[in-house]
mmCIF file of C-alpha atoms in Angstrom:
data_model
loop_
_atom_site.group_PDB
_atom_site.id
_atom_site.type_symbol
_atom_site.label_atom_id
_atom_site.label_comp_id
_atom_site.label_asym_id
_atom_site.label_seq_id
_atom_site.Cartn_x
_atom_site.Cartn_y
_atom_site.Cartn_z
ATOM 1 C CA MET A 1 -49.928 34.308 27.480
ATOM 2 C CA LYS A 2 -45.806 34.924 26.809
ATOM 3 C CA PRO A 3 -43.466 33.454 28.568
ATOM 4 C CA GLU A 4 -42.186 35.955 30.675
ATOM 5 C CA ASP A 5 -46.294 36.690 32.093
ATOM 6 C CA GLN A 6 -46.202 32.892 32.488
ATOM 7 C CA LYS A 7 -42.998 32.991 34.601
ATOM 8 C CA LYS A 8 -44.179 36.022 36.745
ATOM 9 C CA ARG A 9 -47.576 34.358 37.346
ATOM 10 C CA LEU A 10 -45.817 31.073 38.631
ATOM 11 C CA ARG A 11 -43.270 32.887 40.760
ATOM 12 C CA LYS A 12 -46.236 34.012 42.627
ATOM 13 C CA GLN A 13 -48.161 30.757 42.988
ATOM 14 C CA ILE A 14 -45.076 28.899 44.030
ATOM 15 C CA ALA A 15 -44.193 32.040 46.582
ATOM 16 C CA THR A 16 -47.719 31.493 48.199
ATOM 17 C CA LYS A 17 -46.943 27.747 48.288
ATOM 18 C CA LYS A 18 -43.962 28.353 50.268
ATOM 19 C CA LYS A 19 -45.527 30.342 52.912
ATOM 20 C CA LYS A 20 -47.531 27.178 53.941
ATOM 21 C CA TYR A 21 -44.446 25.358 55.238
ATOM 22 C CA THR A 22 -42.635 26.373 58.432
ATOM 23 C CA LYS A 23 -38.874 26.899 58.481
ATOM 24 C CA GLU A 24 -38.877 23.366 60.484
ATOM 25 C CA GLN A 25 -40.927 21.661 57.418
ATOM 26 C CA LYS A 26 -38.414 23.389 54.901
ATOM 27 C CA LEU A 27 -35.382 21.930 56.872
ATOM 28 C CA GLU A 28 -36.677 18.659 57.271
ATOM 29 C CA LEU A 29 -37.055 18.582 52.902
ATOM 30 C CA SER A 30 -33.803 19.556 52.778
ATOM 31 C CA ASN A 31 -32.196 17.281 54.781
ATOM 32 C CA THR A 32 -34.233 14.518 52.957
ATOM 33 C CA ILE A 33 -32.893 15.995 49.539
ATOM 34 C CA TRP A 34 -29.300 16.059 50.862
ATOM 35 C CA ASN A 35 -29.576 12.483 51.765
ATOM 36 C CA HIS A 36 -30.428 11.807 48.249
ATOM 37 C CA ILE A 37 -27.749 13.904 46.759
ATOM 38 C CA GLU A 38 -24.814 12.152 49.075
ATOM 39 C CA GLN A 39 -26.421 8.456 47.707
ATOM 40 C CA LEU A 40 -25.635 9.592 43.964
ATOM 41 C CA PRO A 41 -22.101 7.842 42.652
ATOM 42 C CA SER A 42 -21.463 11.200 40.882
ATOM 43 C CA PHE A 43 -21.512 13.034 44.191
ATOM 44 C CA ARG A 44 -19.633 10.580 46.078
ATOM 45 C CA GLU A 45 -17.150 10.961 43.242
ATOM 46 C CA SER A 46 -16.819 14.773 42.683
ATOM 47 C CA GLN A 47 -14.238 16.794 44.193
ATOM 48 C CA THR A 48 -15.043 20.126 43.453
ATOM 49 C CA LEU A 49 -18.695 21.255 44.191
ATOM 50 C CA LEU A 50 -20.188 24.648 42.789
ATOM 51 C CA VAL A 51 -23.164 25.182 45.717
ATOM 52 C CA TYR A 52 -25.256 28.419 46.526
ATOM 53 C CA HIS A 53 -25.869 29.802 49.968
ATOM 54 C CA SER A 54 -29.474 29.341 50.503
ATOM 55 C CA LEU A 55 -31.798 32.454 51.215
ATOM 56 C CA SER A 56 -34.636 31.141 53.933
ATOM 57 C CA ASP A 57 -37.142 30.760 51.024
ATOM 58 C CA GLU A 58 -34.466 28.357 48.928
ATOM 59 C CA VAL A 59 -33.467 24.356 49.643
ATOM 60 C CA TYR A 60 -31.260 25.109 52.870
ATOM 61 C CA THR A 61 -27.653 24.597 52.223
ATOM 62 C CA HIS A 62 -25.640 25.947 55.495
ATOM 63 C CA GLU A 63 -25.318 22.619 57.221
ATOM 64 C CA PHE A 64 -24.346 20.893 53.870
ATOM 65 C CA ILE A 65 -21.705 22.718 52.879
ATOM 66 C CA GLU A 66 -20.444 23.093 56.357
ATOM 67 C CA LYS A 67 -20.602 19.300 56.528
ATOM 68 C CA TRP A 68 -18.545 18.589 53.255
ATOM 69 C CA SER A 69 -16.246 21.916 53.317
ATOM 70 C CA ASP A 70 -13.310 19.933 54.723
ATOM 71 C CA LYS A 71 -13.985 16.825 52.528
ATOM 72 C CA LYS A 72 -14.387 18.536 48.917
ATOM 73 C CA GLN A 73 -13.754 21.989 47.605
ATOM 74 C CA ILE A 74 -16.809 24.049 47.804
ATOM 75 C CA LEU A 75 -17.530 26.982 45.360
ATOM 76 C CA LEU A 76 -20.208 29.526 45.860
ATOM 77 C CA PRO A 77 -21.405 32.244 43.382
ATOM 78 C CA VAL A 78 -20.650 36.023 44.010
ATOM 79 C CA VAL A 79 -23.036 38.237 42.045
ATOM 80 C CA LYS A 80 -20.837 40.836 39.984
ATOM 81 C CA GLY A 81 -22.721 43.323 37.711
ATOM 82 C CA ASP A 82 -25.017 40.728 35.648
ATOM 83 C CA LYS A 83 -22.883 37.458 36.405
ATOM 84 C CA LEU A 84 -21.896 34.886 38.771
ATOM 85 C CA VAL A 85 -18.336 34.828 39.480
ATOM 86 C CA LEU A 86 -16.945 31.635 41.898
ATOM 87 C CA ARG A 87 -15.112 32.109 44.753
ATOM 88 C CA SER A 88 -13.904 29.071 47.428
ATOM 89 C CA TYR A 89 -16.134 28.483 50.651
ATOM 90 C CA GLU A 90 -14.209 29.907 53.643
ATOM 91 C CA LYS A 91 -16.532 29.437 57.082
ATOM 92 C CA TYR A 92 -15.317 32.982 58.323
ATOM 93 C CA HIS A 93 -14.585 34.842 55.078
ATOM 94 C CA LEU A 94 -18.178 35.397 54.016
ATOM 95 C CA THR A 95 -19.781 38.892 53.832
ATOM 96 C CA SER A 96 -23.751 40.129 52.697
ATOM 97 C CA GLY A 97 -23.618 40.441 48.868
ATOM 98 C CA VAL A 98 -26.087 42.408 46.412
ATOM 99 C CA PHE A 99 -29.285 40.360 47.269
ATOM 100 C CA GLY A 100 -28.515 39.661 51.089
ATOM 101 C CA ILE A 101 -26.834 36.426 50.010
ATOM 102 C CA GLN A 102 -23.478 35.106 51.987
ATOM 103 C CA GLU A 103 -20.750 35.262 49.836
ATOM 104 C CA PRO A 104 -17.311 34.150 49.965
ATOM 105 C CA THR A 105 -14.085 36.862 49.843
ATOM 106 C CA GLY A 106 -11.221 36.165 48.462
ATOM 107 C CA THR A 107 -10.059 35.491 44.631
ATOM 108 C CA ASP A 108 -12.129 34.711 41.637
ATOM 109 C CA PHE A 109 -11.923 30.416 40.814
ATOM 110 C CA THR A 110 -11.203 30.573 36.965
ATOM 111 C CA GLU A 111 -10.637 26.661 36.791
ATOM 112 C CA TRP A 112 -13.939 25.491 35.926
ATOM 113 C CA ASP A 113 -13.232 22.632 34.097
ATOM 114 C CA LYS A 114 -12.426 21.091 37.742
ATOM 115 C CA ILE A 115 -15.897 21.635 38.811
ATOM 116 C CA ASP A 116 -17.709 18.359 38.679
ATOM 117 C CA PHE A 117 -20.746 18.646 40.579
ATOM 118 C CA ILE A 118 -23.205 21.792 40.090
ATOM 119 C CA ILE A 119 -25.706 22.310 42.619
ATOM 120 C CA ILE A 120 -28.898 25.123 41.380
ATOM 121 C CA PRO A 121 -31.478 26.378 43.035
ATOM 122 C CA ALA A 122 -34.647 27.792 41.444
ATOM 123 C CA ILE A 123 -38.392 28.665 42.191
ATOM 124 C CA ALA A 124 -39.447 25.789 40.116
ATOM 125 C CA TYR A 125 -38.422 23.038 37.962
ATOM 126 C CA ASP A 126 -40.734 20.689 35.484
ATOM 127 C CA ILE A 127 -40.076 17.064 34.883
ATOM 128 C CA LYS A 128 -37.570 17.360 32.049
ATOM 129 C CA GLY A 129 -35.171 19.762 33.635
ATOM 130 C CA ASN A 130 -36.310 23.243 33.048
ATOM 131 C CA ARG A 131 -35.528 26.031 35.565
ATOM 132 C CA LEU A 132 -37.066 28.704 36.596
ATOM 133 C CA GLY A 133 -35.318 31.202 38.492
ATOM 134 C CA ARG A 134 -35.826 34.417 39.765
ATOM 135 C CA GLY A 135 -35.660 35.928 36.883
ATOM 136 C CA GLY A 136 -31.998 37.600 36.845
ATOM 137 C CA GLY A 137 -30.528 35.122 34.429
ATOM 138 C CA TYR A 138 -27.331 34.910 36.450
ATOM 139 C CA TYR A 139 -27.365 30.755 36.515
ATOM 140 C CA ASP A 140 -28.406 30.616 32.425
ATOM 141 C CA ARG A 141 -25.372 33.020 31.792
ATOM 142 C CA LEU A 142 -23.028 30.933 33.826
ATOM 143 C CA LEU A 143 -24.057 27.261 33.496
ATOM 144 C CA PRO A 144 -23.094 26.903 29.422
ATOM 145 C CA GLN A 145 -19.642 27.647 30.750
ATOM 146 C CA LEU A 146 -19.755 24.578 33.273
ATOM 147 C CA LYS A 147 -19.465 20.944 32.482
ATOM 148 C CA GLY A 148 -20.080 19.125 35.610
ATOM 149 C CA LEU A 149 -23.176 17.310 36.638
ATOM 150 C CA LYS A 150 -26.008 19.924 36.608
ATOM 151 C CA VAL A 151 -28.276 19.411 39.311
ATOM 152 C CA GLY A 152 -31.418 21.174 40.567
ATOM 153 C CA VAL A 153 -32.762 21.212 44.043
ATOM 154 C CA CYS A 154 -36.161 22.132 45.195
ATOM 155 C CA PHE A 155 -38.977 21.463 47.372
ATOM 156 C CA PRO A 156 -41.463 18.997 46.327
ATOM 157 C CA PHE A 157 -44.285 22.009 45.898
ATOM 158 C CA GLN A 158 -41.665 23.424 43.140
ATOM 159 C CA LEU A 159 -41.708 20.457 40.677
ATOM 160 C CA VAL A 160 -44.445 21.486 37.646
ATOM 161 C CA ASP A 161 -45.291 19.306 34.898
ATOM 162 C CA GLN A 162 -43.985 21.811 32.424
ATOM 163 C CA LEU A 163 -42.517 25.305 32.512
ATOM 164 C CA PRO A 164 -42.383 27.978 29.825
ATOM 165 C CA VAL A 165 -38.869 28.064 28.154
ATOM 166 C CA GLU A 166 -36.890 30.703 26.351
ATOM 167 C CA GLU A 167 -34.085 30.072 23.764
ATOM 168 C CA PHE A 168 -31.616 31.181 26.970
ATOM 169 C CA ASP A 169 -32.766 28.956 29.424
ATOM 170 C CA ILE A 170 -30.637 26.313 30.447
ATOM 171 C CA GLN A 171 -31.796 22.735 31.435
ATOM 172 C CA VAL A 172 -29.948 20.788 34.360
ATOM 173 C CA ASP A 173 -29.220 17.225 33.947
ATOM 174 C CA LEU A 174 -30.843 16.032 37.137
ATOM 175 C CA VAL A 175 -33.653 17.356 39.977
ATOM 176 C CA ILE A 176 -33.903 16.218 43.127
ATOM 177 C CA TYR A 177 -36.788 17.365 45.145
ATOM 178 C CA GLU A 178 -37.374 14.497 47.782
#
């Protein structure tokens, strides 16, 4: 089976598993993940975070972003064409983007070397840090340009033994799943 076919099958399997969890269960799992992240020395020392504004089926980020937005610079991705640009999070300056994701308005953040902690969503991760995204390749194009610690977050049922990997797929440094 081709990698792209394997990926499609895995996306469907994970979607089925997600439906078995209530919003409350996903929130509880998300809080556990954020508690682990907040204990990491690399997180505590970081000053500029790239996070994502979660959809309902992802590890929930909204409270985490709000909690840390007055202590650290929070950046969120914005879809522009086939790539992601980054903008600073400001609570009252969000708009619905291309995929219905809340995105910040304002100017693009271009000092990428200052980003020292990167939190990345996925459909699934494997134990080696390989990531299965939604299929658009947005993060695979962005991540090679960033030097900060790349941390994948996922629910426990999104962690698999091995993912199909293609040459353009980018690994993360660490996966937090519970």
